[in-house]
mmCIF file of C-alpha atoms in Angstrom:
data_model
loop_
_atom_site.group_PDB
_atom_site.id
_atom_site.type_symbol
_atom_site.label_atom_id
_atom_site.label_comp_id
_atom_site.label_asym_id
_atom_site.label_seq_id
_atom_site.Cartn_x
_atom_site.Cartn_y
_atom_site.Cartn_z
ATOM 1 C CA MET A 110 -0.068 -0.058 -0.231
ATOM 2 C CA SER A 111 1.368 3.519 -1.089
ATOM 3 C CA ASN A 112 1.409 5.773 1.677
ATOM 4 C CA ARG A 113 -1.242 7.919 -0.220
ATOM 5 C CA ASP A 114 -3.333 5.418 0.063
ATOM 6 C CA ARG A 115 -2.489 5.093 3.859
ATOM 7 C CA LEU A 116 -2.988 7.869 4.810
ATOM 8 C CA THR A 117 -6.467 8.825 2.629
ATOM 9 C CA ILE A 118 -7.895 5.588 4.497
ATOM 10 C CA ILE A 119 -6.293 7.629 7.884
ATOM 11 C CA LEU A 120 -8.489 10.971 6.688
ATOM 12 C CA GLU A 121 -11.640 9.440 5.073
ATOM 13 C CA SER A 122 -11.880 7.639 8.852
ATOM 14 C CA MET A 123 -11.707 11.194 10.737
ATOM 15 C CA ILE A 124 -13.882 12.660 8.257
ATOM 16 C CA ASP A 125 -16.787 10.117 9.529
ATOM 17 C CA VAL A 126 -15.877 10.877 13.005
ATOM 18 C CA ALA A 127 -15.808 14.319 12.371
ATOM 19 C CA ARG A 128 -19.208 14.333 11.719
ATOM 20 C CA ALA A 129 -20.605 12.072 14.357
ATOM 21 C CA ALA A 130 -19.258 14.280 16.388
ATOM 22 C CA GLY A 131 -21.007 17.413 14.346
ATOM 23 C CA ASP A 132 -24.705 15.050 14.392
ATOM 24 C CA LEU A 133 -23.949 15.101 18.641
ATOM 25 C CA VAL A 134 -23.015 19.032 19.074
ATOM 26 C CA LEU A 135 -24.779 20.961 17.138
ATOM 27 C CA PRO A 136 -28.302 19.820 18.597
ATOM 28 C CA LEU A 137 -26.458 21.261 21.982
ATOM 29 C CA PHE A 138 -26.139 24.411 20.358
ATOM 30 C CA GLU A 139 -29.036 25.013 19.541
ATOM 31 C CA ALA A 140 -30.747 24.088 22.168
ATOM 32 C CA GLY A 141 -27.990 26.268 24.266
ATOM 33 C CA CYS A 142 -25.905 23.905 27.035
ATOM 34 C CA ALA A 143 -24.145 24.446 30.395
ATOM 35 C CA SER A 144 -20.213 26.292 30.244
ATOM 36 C CA ALA A 145 -17.107 26.013 32.946
ATOM 37 C CA THR A 146 -14.159 27.642 33.808
ATOM 38 C CA LYS A 147 -11.342 25.805 33.216
ATOM 39 C CA ALA A 148 -7.883 26.291 35.975
ATOM 40 C CA ASP A 149 -6.161 28.789 32.462
ATOM 41 C CA GLY A 150 -9.248 30.521 32.259
ATOM 42 C CA SER A 151 -10.758 29.469 29.634
ATOM 43 C CA ILE A 152 -14.454 28.196 29.069
ATOM 44 C CA VAL A 153 -15.823 24.189 28.442
ATOM 45 C CA THR A 154 -19.245 23.642 27.532
ATOM 46 C CA VAL A 155 -21.300 19.888 28.029
ATOM 47 C CA ALA A 156 -20.226 19.592 23.889
ATOM 48 C CA ASP A 157 -16.330 19.705 23.882
ATOM 49 C CA THR A 158 -16.182 16.686 26.544
ATOM 50 C CA ARG A 159 -19.121 15.409 24.811
ATOM 51 C CA GLY A 160 -17.763 15.553 21.955
ATOM 52 C CA GLU A 161 -14.498 14.887 23.049
ATOM 53 C CA ALA A 162 -15.497 11.458 24.264
ATOM 54 C CA LEU A 163 -17.351 10.455 21.313
ATOM 55 C CA ILE A 164 -14.594 11.157 18.922
ATOM 56 C CA THR A 165 -11.727 9.676 21.150
ATOM 57 C CA ALA A 166 -13.870 6.064 21.229
ATOM 58 C CA ARG A 167 -14.258 6.033 17.419
ATOM 59 C CA LEU A 168 -11.077 6.261 16.860
ATOM 60 C CA ARG A 169 -9.800 4.282 19.137
ATOM 61 C CA GLU A 170 -12.500 1.651 18.093
ATOM 62 C CA THR A 171 -10.380 2.146 14.656
ATOM 63 C CA TRP A 172 -6.883 3.215 15.447
ATOM 64 C CA PRO A 173 -6.861 1.533 18.684
ATOM 65 C CA GLU A 174 -2.464 1.404 18.369
ATOM 66 C CA THR A 175 -2.180 5.369 17.625
ATOM 67 C CA ALA A 176 -1.674 7.756 20.945
ATOM 68 C CA ILE A 177 -4.197 10.618 21.094
ATOM 69 C CA LEU A 178 -4.179 13.968 22.335
ATOM 70 C CA GLY A 179 -7.007 15.578 23.012
ATOM 71 C CA GLU A 180 -7.247 19.782 24.474
ATOM 72 C CA GLU A 181 -9.681 18.296 27.056
ATOM 73 C CA ALA A 182 -7.580 15.565 28.892
ATOM 74 C CA ASP A 183 -4.899 17.179 28.502
ATOM 75 C CA ALA A 184 -6.546 20.403 30.750
ATOM 76 C CA ALA A 185 -7.345 17.055 33.032
ATOM 77 C CA GLY A 186 -3.741 15.973 33.492
ATOM 78 C CA ALA A 187 -3.706 12.966 30.824
ATOM 79 C CA CYS A 188 -0.491 12.616 29.651
ATOM 80 C CA PRO A 189 -0.296 10.553 26.763
ATOM 81 C CA ASP A 190 2.828 9.268 24.807
ATOM 82 C CA LEU A 191 3.313 10.923 21.750
ATOM 83 C CA SER A 192 6.093 9.144 21.326
ATOM 84 C CA GLY A 193 5.011 7.620 18.064
ATOM 85 C CA PRO A 194 2.101 9.055 15.324
ATOM 86 C CA TYR A 195 -1.547 10.269 16.991
ATOM 87 C CA PHE A 196 -4.368 11.844 16.658
ATOM 88 C CA CYS A 197 -4.334 15.696 17.526
ATOM 89 C CA ILE A 198 -7.860 16.375 18.663
ATOM 90 C CA ASP A 199 -9.857 19.895 18.909
ATOM 91 C CA PRO A 200 -13.942 18.208 19.543
ATOM 92 C CA ILE A 201 -14.839 22.826 19.559
ATOM 93 C CA ASP A 202 -12.844 25.570 18.424
ATOM 94 C CA GLY A 203 -14.221 28.603 18.708
ATOM 95 C CA THR A 204 -16.242 27.288 22.522
ATOM 96 C CA LYS A 205 -16.544 30.877 23.474
ATOM 97 C CA GLN A 206 -18.593 31.254 19.945
ATOM 98 C CA PHE A 207 -20.008 28.080 20.874
ATOM 99 C CA ALA A 208 -21.779 28.915 24.312
ATOM 100 C CA ALA A 209 -22.780 32.424 22.495
ATOM 101 C CA GLY A 210 -24.850 31.303 20.011
ATOM 102 C CA ASP A 211 -22.500 32.394 17.231
ATOM 103 C CA PRO A 212 -22.159 29.627 14.532
ATOM 104 C CA HIS A 213 -18.442 30.441 14.029
ATOM 105 C CA TRP A 214 -16.807 27.321 15.573
ATOM 106 C CA VAL A 215 -15.273 24.400 14.823
ATOM 107 C CA ILE A 216 -14.631 20.332 15.006
ATOM 108 C CA ALA A 217 -11.109 19.334 14.046
ATOM 109 C CA ILE A 218 -9.153 16.348 14.125
ATOM 110 C CA ALA A 219 -5.316 15.792 12.842
ATOM 111 C CA TYR A 220 -2.841 13.388 12.550
ATOM 112 C CA VAL A 221 0.489 13.827 13.438
ATOM 113 C CA GLU A 222 3.089 11.898 12.638
ATOM 114 C CA GLU A 223 7.420 12.751 13.504
ATOM 115 C CA GLY A 224 5.880 16.372 14.302
ATOM 116 C CA ARG A 225 4.285 17.354 11.574
ATOM 117 C CA PRO A 226 0.494 17.029 11.040
ATOM 118 C CA LEU A 227 -0.021 14.577 7.566
ATOM 119 C CA ALA A 228 -4.097 14.847 7.376
ATOM 120 C CA GLY A 229 -6.565 17.147 8.901
ATOM 121 C CA VAL A 230 -10.537 17.747 9.066
ATOM 122 C CA ILE A 231 -11.980 20.608 10.123
ATOM 123 C CA LEU A 232 -15.778 20.366 10.218
ATOM 124 C CA ALA A 233 -18.366 23.812 11.055
ATOM 125 C CA PRO A 234 -21.283 22.026 12.156
ATOM 126 C CA ALA A 235 -23.556 25.296 12.236
ATOM 127 C CA LEU A 236 -22.256 27.034 9.362
ATOM 128 C CA SER A 237 -24.316 24.280 6.574
ATOM 129 C CA GLY A 238 -21.678 21.357 7.735
ATOM 130 C CA ARG A 239 -19.235 22.721 5.867
ATOM 131 C CA LEU A 240 -15.953 20.057 5.753
ATOM 132 C CA PHE A 241 -12.520 21.046 4.988
ATOM 133 C CA ALA A 242 -10.180 18.234 4.504
ATOM 134 C CA GLY A 243 -6.598 17.223 3.009
ATOM 135 C CA LEU A 244 -3.244 14.769 3.274
ATOM 136 C CA ALA A 245 -0.907 17.557 3.931
ATOM 137 C CA ASP A 246 1.235 16.219 0.432
ATOM 138 C CA PHE A 247 -1.030 14.844 -1.397
ATOM 139 C CA GLY A 248 -4.176 17.286 -1.298
ATOM 140 C CA GLY A 249 -7.629 18.374 -0.299
ATOM 141 C CA PHE A 250 -10.919 19.355 -0.617
ATOM 142 C CA GLU A 251 -14.108 20.604 1.245
ATOM 143 C CA GLU A 252 -17.494 18.539 1.300
ATOM 144 C CA SER A 253 -20.836 19.984 1.185
ATOM 145 C CA LEU A 254 -23.374 18.498 3.980
ATOM 146 C CA ALA A 255 -24.782 16.631 0.706
ATOM 147 C CA GLY A 256 -21.476 14.766 0.476
ATOM 148 C CA VAL A 257 -19.906 16.910 -2.923
ATOM 149 C CA ARG A 258 -16.404 17.452 -2.710
ATOM 150 C CA THR A 259 -14.753 20.475 -4.163
ATOM 151 C CA PRO A 260 -11.004 20.341 -4.669
ATOM 152 C CA PHE A 261 -8.977 23.504 -2.928
ATOM 153 C CA PRO A 262 -8.278 25.752 -5.739
ATOM 154 C CA MET A 263 -4.927 25.424 -7.071
ATOM 155 C CA PRO A 264 -2.193 28.230 -6.200
ATOM 156 C CA VAL A 265 -2.065 31.131 -7.959
ATOM 157 C CA ALA A 266 0.933 33.442 -8.401
ATOM 158 C CA ALA A 267 0.052 37.106 -6.588
ATOM 159 C CA HIS A 268 2.265 39.923 -6.257
ATOM 160 C CA SER A 269 2.334 43.121 -4.333
ATOM 161 C CA GLU A 270 -0.121 44.893 -6.122
ATOM 162 C CA ILE A 271 -2.745 42.754 -5.292
ATOM 163 C CA ILE A 272 -4.325 43.532 -2.439
ATOM 164 C CA TRP A 273 -4.225 40.909 0.830
ATOM 165 C CA ARG A 274 -6.715 39.492 1.888
ATOM 166 C CA VAL A 275 -5.965 39.096 5.476
ATOM 167 C CA LEU A 276 -8.006 36.996 8.479
ATOM 168 C CA ARG A 277 -7.624 37.591 12.166
ATOM 169 C CA GLY A 278 -8.907 35.853 15.213
ATOM 170 C CA GLY A 279 -10.023 37.816 18.044
ATOM 171 C CA HIS A 280 -7.466 37.533 19.984
ATOM 172 C CA ASP A 281 -4.928 39.782 18.207
ATOM 173 C CA THR A 282 -5.862 43.028 17.679
ATOM 174 C CA PRO A 283 -5.542 44.672 14.241
ATOM 175 C CA GLU A 284 -2.639 46.384 14.479
ATOM 176 C CA ALA A 285 -0.614 44.212 16.020
ATOM 177 C CA ILE A 286 -1.435 41.978 12.833
ATOM 178 C CA ALA A 287 -0.678 44.756 10.372
ATOM 179 C CA ALA A 288 2.267 44.707 12.099
ATOM 180 C CA HIS A 289 3.805 42.018 10.634
ATOM 181 C CA LEU A 290 2.211 42.716 7.139
ATOM 182 C CA PRO A 291 5.491 43.893 4.309
ATOM 183 C CA LYS A 292 5.211 47.607 4.164
ATOM 184 C CA GLY A 293 2.992 49.355 2.116
ATOM 185 C CA GLN A 294 1.417 46.311 0.853
ATOM 186 C CA LYS A 295 -2.507 46.871 0.322
ATOM 187 C CA PHE A 296 -4.453 44.473 2.624
ATOM 188 C CA GLU A 297 -8.047 44.216 3.936
ATOM 189 C CA MET A 298 -8.702 42.541 7.299
ATOM 190 C CA THR A 299 -11.868 40.267 7.935
ATOM 191 C CA LYS A 300 -12.666 39.196 11.422
ATOM 192 C CA VAL A 301 -12.935 35.534 11.791
ATOM 193 C CA SER A 302 -13.401 33.274 14.914
ATOM 194 C CA SER A 303 -11.952 29.715 15.017
ATOM 195 C CA ALA A 304 -9.404 27.185 13.099
ATOM 196 C CA LEU A 305 -12.416 27.991 10.663
ATOM 197 C CA LYS A 306 -9.472 30.380 9.068
ATOM 198 C CA PHE A 307 -7.008 27.451 7.635
ATOM 199 C CA GLY A 308 -10.410 25.681 5.570
ATOM 200 C CA LEU A 309 -11.406 29.075 4.576
ATOM 201 C CA ILE A 310 -7.821 30.029 3.250
ATOM 202 C CA ALA A 311 -7.230 27.272 1.299
ATOM 203 C CA ALA A 312 -10.366 27.289 -0.165
ATOM 204 C CA GLY A 313 -8.891 30.536 -1.590
ATOM 205 C CA GLN A 314 -11.438 32.771 0.253
ATOM 206 C CA GLY A 315 -8.696 34.290 2.070
ATOM 207 C CA ASP A 316 -5.421 34.966 1.466
ATOM 208 C CA VAL A 317 -2.917 35.047 5.117
ATOM 209 C CA PHE A 318 -3.915 34.659 8.921
ATOM 210 C CA ILE A 319 -1.172 35.744 11.359
ATOM 211 C CA ARG A 320 -1.125 34.619 15.305
ATOM 212 C CA ALA A 321 0.589 37.154 16.775
ATOM 213 C CA GLY A 322 0.438 35.340 20.040
ATOM 214 C CA GLN A 323 0.705 31.974 20.949
ATOM 215 C CA VAL A 324 -1.932 29.230 20.599
ATOM 216 C CA TRP A 325 -0.912 24.896 20.635
ATOM 217 C CA ASP A 326 -1.778 21.520 18.875
ATOM 218 C CA TRP A 327 -4.808 21.176 18.846
ATOM 219 C CA ASP A 328 -5.645 24.669 17.601
ATOM 220 C CA ILE A 329 -3.618 24.622 14.476
ATOM 221 C CA ALA A 330 -2.726 20.474 13.373
ATOM 222 C CA ALA A 331 -5.687 19.845 11.612
ATOM 223 C CA GLY A 332 -5.234 23.497 9.970
ATOM 224 C CA GLN A 333 -1.674 22.992 9.325
ATOM 225 C CA ALA A 334 -2.394 19.577 7.289
ATOM 226 C CA ILE A 335 -5.164 21.463 5.567
ATOM 227 C CA ILE A 336 -3.394 24.291 4.078
ATOM 228 C CA GLU A 337 -0.105 22.301 3.377
ATOM 229 C CA ALA A 338 -2.992 20.161 1.461
ATOM 230 C CA ALA A 339 -3.728 23.418 -0.577
ATOM 231 C CA GLY A 340 0.208 24.513 -1.806
ATOM 232 C CA GLY A 341 0.060 27.022 1.235
ATOM 233 C CA ARG A 342 2.489 27.655 4.380
ATOM 234 C CA VAL A 343 2.478 27.570 8.050
ATOM 235 C CA LEU A 344 5.545 28.837 9.828
ATOM 236 C CA ASP A 345 6.355 30.897 12.560
ATOM 237 C CA LEU A 346 7.820 34.244 12.051
ATOM 238 C CA ASP A 347 11.599 33.858 11.613
ATOM 239 C CA GLY A 348 10.356 31.160 8.639
ATOM 240 C CA GLN A 349 10.776 27.965 10.303
ATOM 241 C CA PRO A 350 8.469 25.235 10.633
ATOM 242 C CA LEU A 351 5.781 24.216 13.517
ATOM 243 C CA VAL A 352 6.779 21.256 15.826
ATOM 244 C CA TYR A 353 3.879 19.010 16.757
ATOM 245 C CA GLY A 354 3.672 16.579 20.396
ATOM 246 C CA GLN A 355 6.650 18.659 22.082
ATOM 247 C CA ALA A 356 5.349 17.989 25.343
ATOM 248 C CA ILE A 357 8.133 19.776 27.396
ATOM 249 C CA ASN A 358 6.360 23.178 25.866
ATOM 250 C CA ARG A 359 3.198 21.653 27.271
ATOM 251 C CA PHE A 360 1.948 21.512 22.738
ATOM 252 C CA ARG A 361 2.324 25.319 22.950
ATOM 253 C CA HIS A 362 3.586 27.457 19.577
ATOM 254 C CA PRO A 363 4.846 30.174 19.080
ATOM 255 C CA PRO A 364 3.508 33.390 16.918
ATOM 256 C CA PHE A 365 2.935 32.296 13.264
ATOM 257 C CA VAL A 366 2.159 32.812 9.462
ATOM 258 C CA VAL A 367 -0.772 31.065 7.408
ATOM 259 C CA ARG A 368 -0.483 31.679 3.618
ATOM 260 C CA ARG A 369 -2.171 30.401 0.771
ATOM 261 C CA GLY A 370 0.452 29.304 -2.042
ATOM 262 C CA GLY A 371 1.504 31.451 -4.941
ATOM 263 C CA MET A 372 2.474 34.349 -2.489
ATOM 264 C CA THR A 373 4.905 36.330 -2.123
ATOM 265 C CA GLY A 374 6.407 39.113 -0.120
ATOM 266 C CA GLN A 375 8.297 38.823 3.377
ATOM 267 C CA ILE A 376 6.052 38.763 6.334
ATOM 268 C CA SER A 377 7.927 38.714 9.498
#
């Protein structure tokens, strides 16, 4: 079996699991559910815990020998052995949006080998079930709720005269993002919550996402695989690749840049 075929089987399994998790948590979003504050000050909902439990159980059923790193399990003190391949899951990325009734939250699942995400799935259940999936080295697609798959567009070269479509999250100010863009570069900035930004860039609906603060493996692993599947890059501000599964750093990552394929111009 080729490496591509092997990873495709893993990806299809991840898609099935993400859809099942979406079916579980979407009614909780629509009805509203209880939330609590974790030790780090972030919030967690019933959907987070139930969603992660379902995803973990389904993945273990199919891939019993593969480790799993989950946001909520990590918060509870779980210490999985990540010396080999592992799944990295965020049952609800954008929990604040979820709790507030904002549909811009996603379910994110990644498969990681040797510190690099090779397969990723991002599902937005409350946004018509939009799903983005890809293999970092072999391409990807957007899948509708009806199961129609549209391949990510081929990268198109963009020069400095093009107005960059910059996506930003809620944690960074426009000024902090603009400070990292090339001087004189024209851009328009749109606020988009959660890892949905990665999917939109892969689908050709954005050009750049800059995270000026730190994040964790589960926040971006699926997104990186999807961006690379679309021909883009995810690098730190020094132009170096991110490394995943580093327990010594508590799975934290430094500020980074996401850019679609074909883009030129220095970002730092």
